[in-house]
Amino acid sequence: MEKEQKHVAVIGAGIAGLHTANLLAQSGHKVTILEKEKYPGGHLNQWHHLFPDHSSPEWIISGLLDEQLQFDHLKMISSTEITSIEKNNGHFAINAGNELRIYADAVVISTGFKLFDARQKEEYGYGLFKNVITSADLEQSLKSGQPLTTASGKTPSRVAFIHCIGSRDAKCGNTYCSKVCCITGVKQALEISEMLPETEIFCFYMDLRLYGSKFDDLYLQAQKKHKIQFIRGRLSEAAETHDKRLQIKAEDTLSGRPLRMEVDMIVLLAGMEKNEAHQMFSSTKLLELDEHGFFKSKNIQLTRNETTQPGIFIAGTCICPMSVNETIENAGAASILVNRYLEHQQLTNHHE
Amino acid sequence: MQTETSKNWSQFNKDIANDHYYYLRSCIRQNFFPGSEVAFLDILRNKLGKTIYDDASHTTCAGIGYHCDIVPFETIQALAARHFSLMTEKGLKHAVVSCVTSFGIYSEILDTWNHFPESLEKTRNALRKSTGREFELPENVVHCSDIVYKFRKEIKDQAKHTLTNTKTGKPLKIVDHIGCHYAKIFPERGVGGAEFPKVLTGMITAWGGETVDYPERRHCCGFGFRHYFVKNNRSYSLSNSKKKFESMEPFQPDAIVTNCPGCNLFLDRWQYTLEQIERKTYGQQGQGIPVLTYEELAGLVLGYDPWKLGLQFHQVEVEPFLDKMGIAYKKGDKYKNLDGKIIGERPMVNELNIV
Amino acid sequence: MNEFAHLVSRPSRQIDYQTFDNRLLAYVLRYEPSFLTCMSCGGCTATCSAGKLTDFNIRRIGLMLRRGQTDKLAAEIDKCMFCGKCSLVCPRDVNIRNVVLLIKKESTRLHAENQKV
């Protein structure tokens, strides 16, 4: 029995989408990737170094793109935002801008996350005070290769990292943990310390959630080698002082006393949020979302990559916050489930 | 319960009725800054052409007693109900509250009634049984500062003075202090929310001044009700105000403007106290920082006579601020009563016989 | 009579990093850098012999040192019996016993220095 070539549409060309697409193409399926931005790579394009090994994310993206070259049956359409997906007789019609219409036997959604808008935490002054930046801003700054300075061009003598911005916070509606911010903070603190050894660095945290492989080594290194200080206490507010430094207030919860500190720069470790694009799928009742607005899995234990709609699969941070290595693993798992689904479809069709 | 207080508050504007107001006065303002409420009514009626009913029959909201834990919640609900009943009787639906404590009380009660309709029913019954009165819920409850904020541009159009230092041509630097119960309990009831409220800064900038965002801007003035009313606790109250003065001092503000009766009193009087016990002043040239109400500030901008506004009731002398604004005033009129008689000047500090 | 006799402005309870005397901390870290890695787990306090009999809290000693609250430290560490059980239990391998010794040594010196001035 000769296999009929199936067509899979992958929505989103971040690392989850790219990796899933490559694996599916390798299995012989025809694959079309749809990307709304001009270039593939997603959030990772903005990132300087990854944890825990400080490697550059560029080789991950370029590696995934190079891999695509060997597949004639894989193509990517960029600068294209999809407007709707319809399901007819077990097949999918995907409508995108420019009157583009694509038919597919299965769909993989890998639309990723949205970075939390730190301006919502008004009390921390992002967007109001120039020396309050986010982890994403810091990453851009590190990527630029320029030495880190305050808005007025001075080398910061003291920097504070604030954990859990937009995560585990009922006040902004996100009660879940974004998982990657704690380790991002430790990684960035180390990088600042390497660049500016004289700079004092403090991390203000509620819980340190450094759960991944080799993450604790970074924590130990941060304390031991770089004298980075970790204070358990949530910031109540930041305010600008007369000389444009920032005054922060927190409780040192271990001594049970309020604490005040002036710093030159604040880095807000912004969390991951649902992508607004998710709304389109749930409004047409095609897919269900979970309580946090991420895509709901058919089964959270066994089939994390299957949605509540047969034939539509999910991969990467559109499911929940994930690190880069988890995303890659997750994309691999998604491709296996897609393969299984298409093979089953093939068999059913054959018998008909 | 999940409260989402994070929004882009700078975009947030609350609903403020346009006309036909019912005035709910403050207990303590009428004693401490009597000119402010008079000026407010005059500005509304004669400068902005609005109607506002000033009702002699309304009483205290008992908010001070409530926050001192001596008046129960049921009692203040009944008092609020009576005020709403007086308002209903006049056919008015827009309550305008002079005091931030009262504003917080009304907000708290309305929110309670919204969540627990049985409390509303209980209050209706209590009011009916005790007074035979009925009432409708107000359509709009705002603080007086909200009204002045709403009409800040109209006030600017009629301005005789701006908040500019006439000697240097630079904007005057003015610290805003918002009463805690204006927006900290219900951020959605304050213009601009609780972290960066716009209600006073909006006036300051509209009238040509510059606002000061100092680190302890959101810190309480220290009044704290029982923290002041119990004599043994007063040091606590004083220390809170001091924390604010220390934080604002490097910015060299020309004045402080407040929207809360308690804050105005404490930020004003404690400066004198601190001078007396620590020999420390926080203003320019060894003086205190003048503390004004927003009605007084609006009045000065509109060209009212400073002494008719009652600025002589403040402990910290306001003359340096008037001089900066280029406002002419008669020194001799400062201590005249309403009949034009001199009631005697304030004794100088060294005449007070303080050890 | 002083009408303000009942009023004092209270000292702030805030730990203030702007007025932080870090001499003692710097000394301890110089000779016992392992102290940097403490994460306040409290294992030391749980096993501490002195802590069973007095209000001595060895974890808090470290914390007071790191927050510049050094005024009461010298008196506090007199309660330590130098048994060394704290160092045995520490998951971060901090030589806590030596931290106490260093505090004792340097605070005695600083005290003498302050006396001289």
Short mmCIF file of N, CA and C in Angstrom, two decimals, chain B residues 231 234-236 239 242-243 270 272-273 276-278 354-355, chain C residues 1-14 16:
data_model
loop_
_atom_site.label_atom_id
_atom_site.label_comp_id
_atom_site.label_asym_id
_atom_site.label_seq_id
_atom_site.Cartn_x
_atom_site.Cartn_y
_atom_site.Cartn_z
N LYS B 231 -3.77 60.17 72.45
CA LYS B 231 -2.62 61.06 72.63
C LYS B 231 -1.29 60.30 72.63
N ARG B 234 0.40 59.77 69.24
CA ARG B 234 0.63 60.89 68.31
C ARG B 234 2.02 60.93 67.72
N SER B 235 3.00 60.39 68.47
CA SER B 235 4.36 60.38 67.93
C SER B 235 4.41 59.57 66.64
N TYR B 236 3.58 58.53 66.62
CA TYR B 236 3.51 57.67 65.44
C TYR B 236 3.01 58.48 64.24
N SER B 239 5.64 60.92 63.10
CA SER B 239 6.78 60.30 62.42
C SER B 239 6.45 59.97 60.97
N LYS B 242 6.76 63.13 59.03
CA LYS B 242 8.18 63.47 58.92
C LYS B 242 8.84 62.70 57.78
N LYS B 243 8.46 61.42 57.67
CA LYS B 243 8.99 60.58 56.60
C LYS B 243 8.71 61.20 55.23
N TRP B 270 2.07 69.61 61.62
CA TRP B 270 3.25 68.86 62.09
C TRP B 270 4.55 69.54 61.67
N TYR B 272 5.16 72.63 61.96
CA TYR B 272 5.43 73.52 63.09
C TYR B 272 5.95 72.71 64.28
N THR B 273 5.28 71.59 64.54
CA THR B 273 5.68 70.75 65.67
C THR B 273 7.13 70.27 65.50
N GLN B 276 9.49 72.83 66.27
CA GLN B 276 9.58 73.06 67.71
C GLN B 276 10.39 71.99 68.43
N ILE B 277 10.19 70.71 68.05
CA ILE B 277 10.89 69.67 68.83
C ILE B 277 12.24 69.28 68.23
N GLU B 278 12.43 69.54 66.94
CA GLU B 278 13.70 69.14 66.33
C GLU B 278 14.46 70.30 65.71
N ILE B 354 7.88 78.53 75.23
CA ILE B 354 8.07 77.09 75.12
C ILE B 354 9.48 76.76 75.54
N VAL B 355 9.58 75.76 76.43
CA VAL B 355 10.92 75.36 76.90
C VAL B 355 11.61 74.53 75.82
N MET C 1 6.10 74.72 80.85
CA MET C 1 5.83 73.34 80.41
C MET C 1 5.92 73.23 78.89
N ASN C 2 6.50 72.15 78.45
CA ASN C 2 6.63 71.95 77.01
C ASN C 2 5.38 71.25 76.48
N GLU C 3 4.64 71.98 75.61
CA GLU C 3 3.39 71.40 75.12
C GLU C 3 3.62 70.23 74.15
N PHE C 4 4.87 70.03 73.75
CA PHE C 4 5.14 68.93 72.82
C PHE C 4 5.88 67.78 73.51
N ALA C 5 5.87 67.79 74.84
CA ALA C 5 6.65 66.79 75.58
C ALA C 5 6.25 65.35 75.22
N HIS C 6 5.00 65.17 74.83
CA HIS C 6 4.55 63.80 74.54
C HIS C 6 4.91 63.35 73.13
N LEU C 7 5.55 64.25 72.36
CA LEU C 7 5.83 63.91 70.97
C LEU C 7 7.32 63.69 70.72
N VAL C 8 7.63 62.59 70.10
CA VAL C 8 8.99 62.37 69.63
C VAL C 8 8.86 61.83 68.21
N SER C 9 9.84 62.12 67.36
CA SER C 9 9.76 61.46 66.07
C SER C 9 10.50 60.14 66.19
N ARG C 10 9.80 59.09 65.84
CA ARG C 10 10.33 57.76 66.10
C ARG C 10 11.40 57.36 65.09
N PRO C 11 12.41 56.63 65.55
CA PRO C 11 13.38 56.11 64.58
C PRO C 11 12.70 55.08 63.69
N SER C 12 13.11 55.03 62.43
CA SER C 12 12.48 54.11 61.49
C SER C 12 12.90 52.68 61.78
N ARG C 13 11.95 51.77 61.65
CA ARG C 13 12.25 50.34 61.80
C ARG C 13 12.81 49.76 60.50
N GLN C 14 12.76 50.58 59.45
CA GLN C 14 13.17 50.11 58.14
C GLN C 14 14.65 49.73 58.12
N ASP C 16 17.69 50.10 56.32
CA ASP C 16 17.98 51.12 55.33
C ASP C 16 19.35 50.89 54.70
#
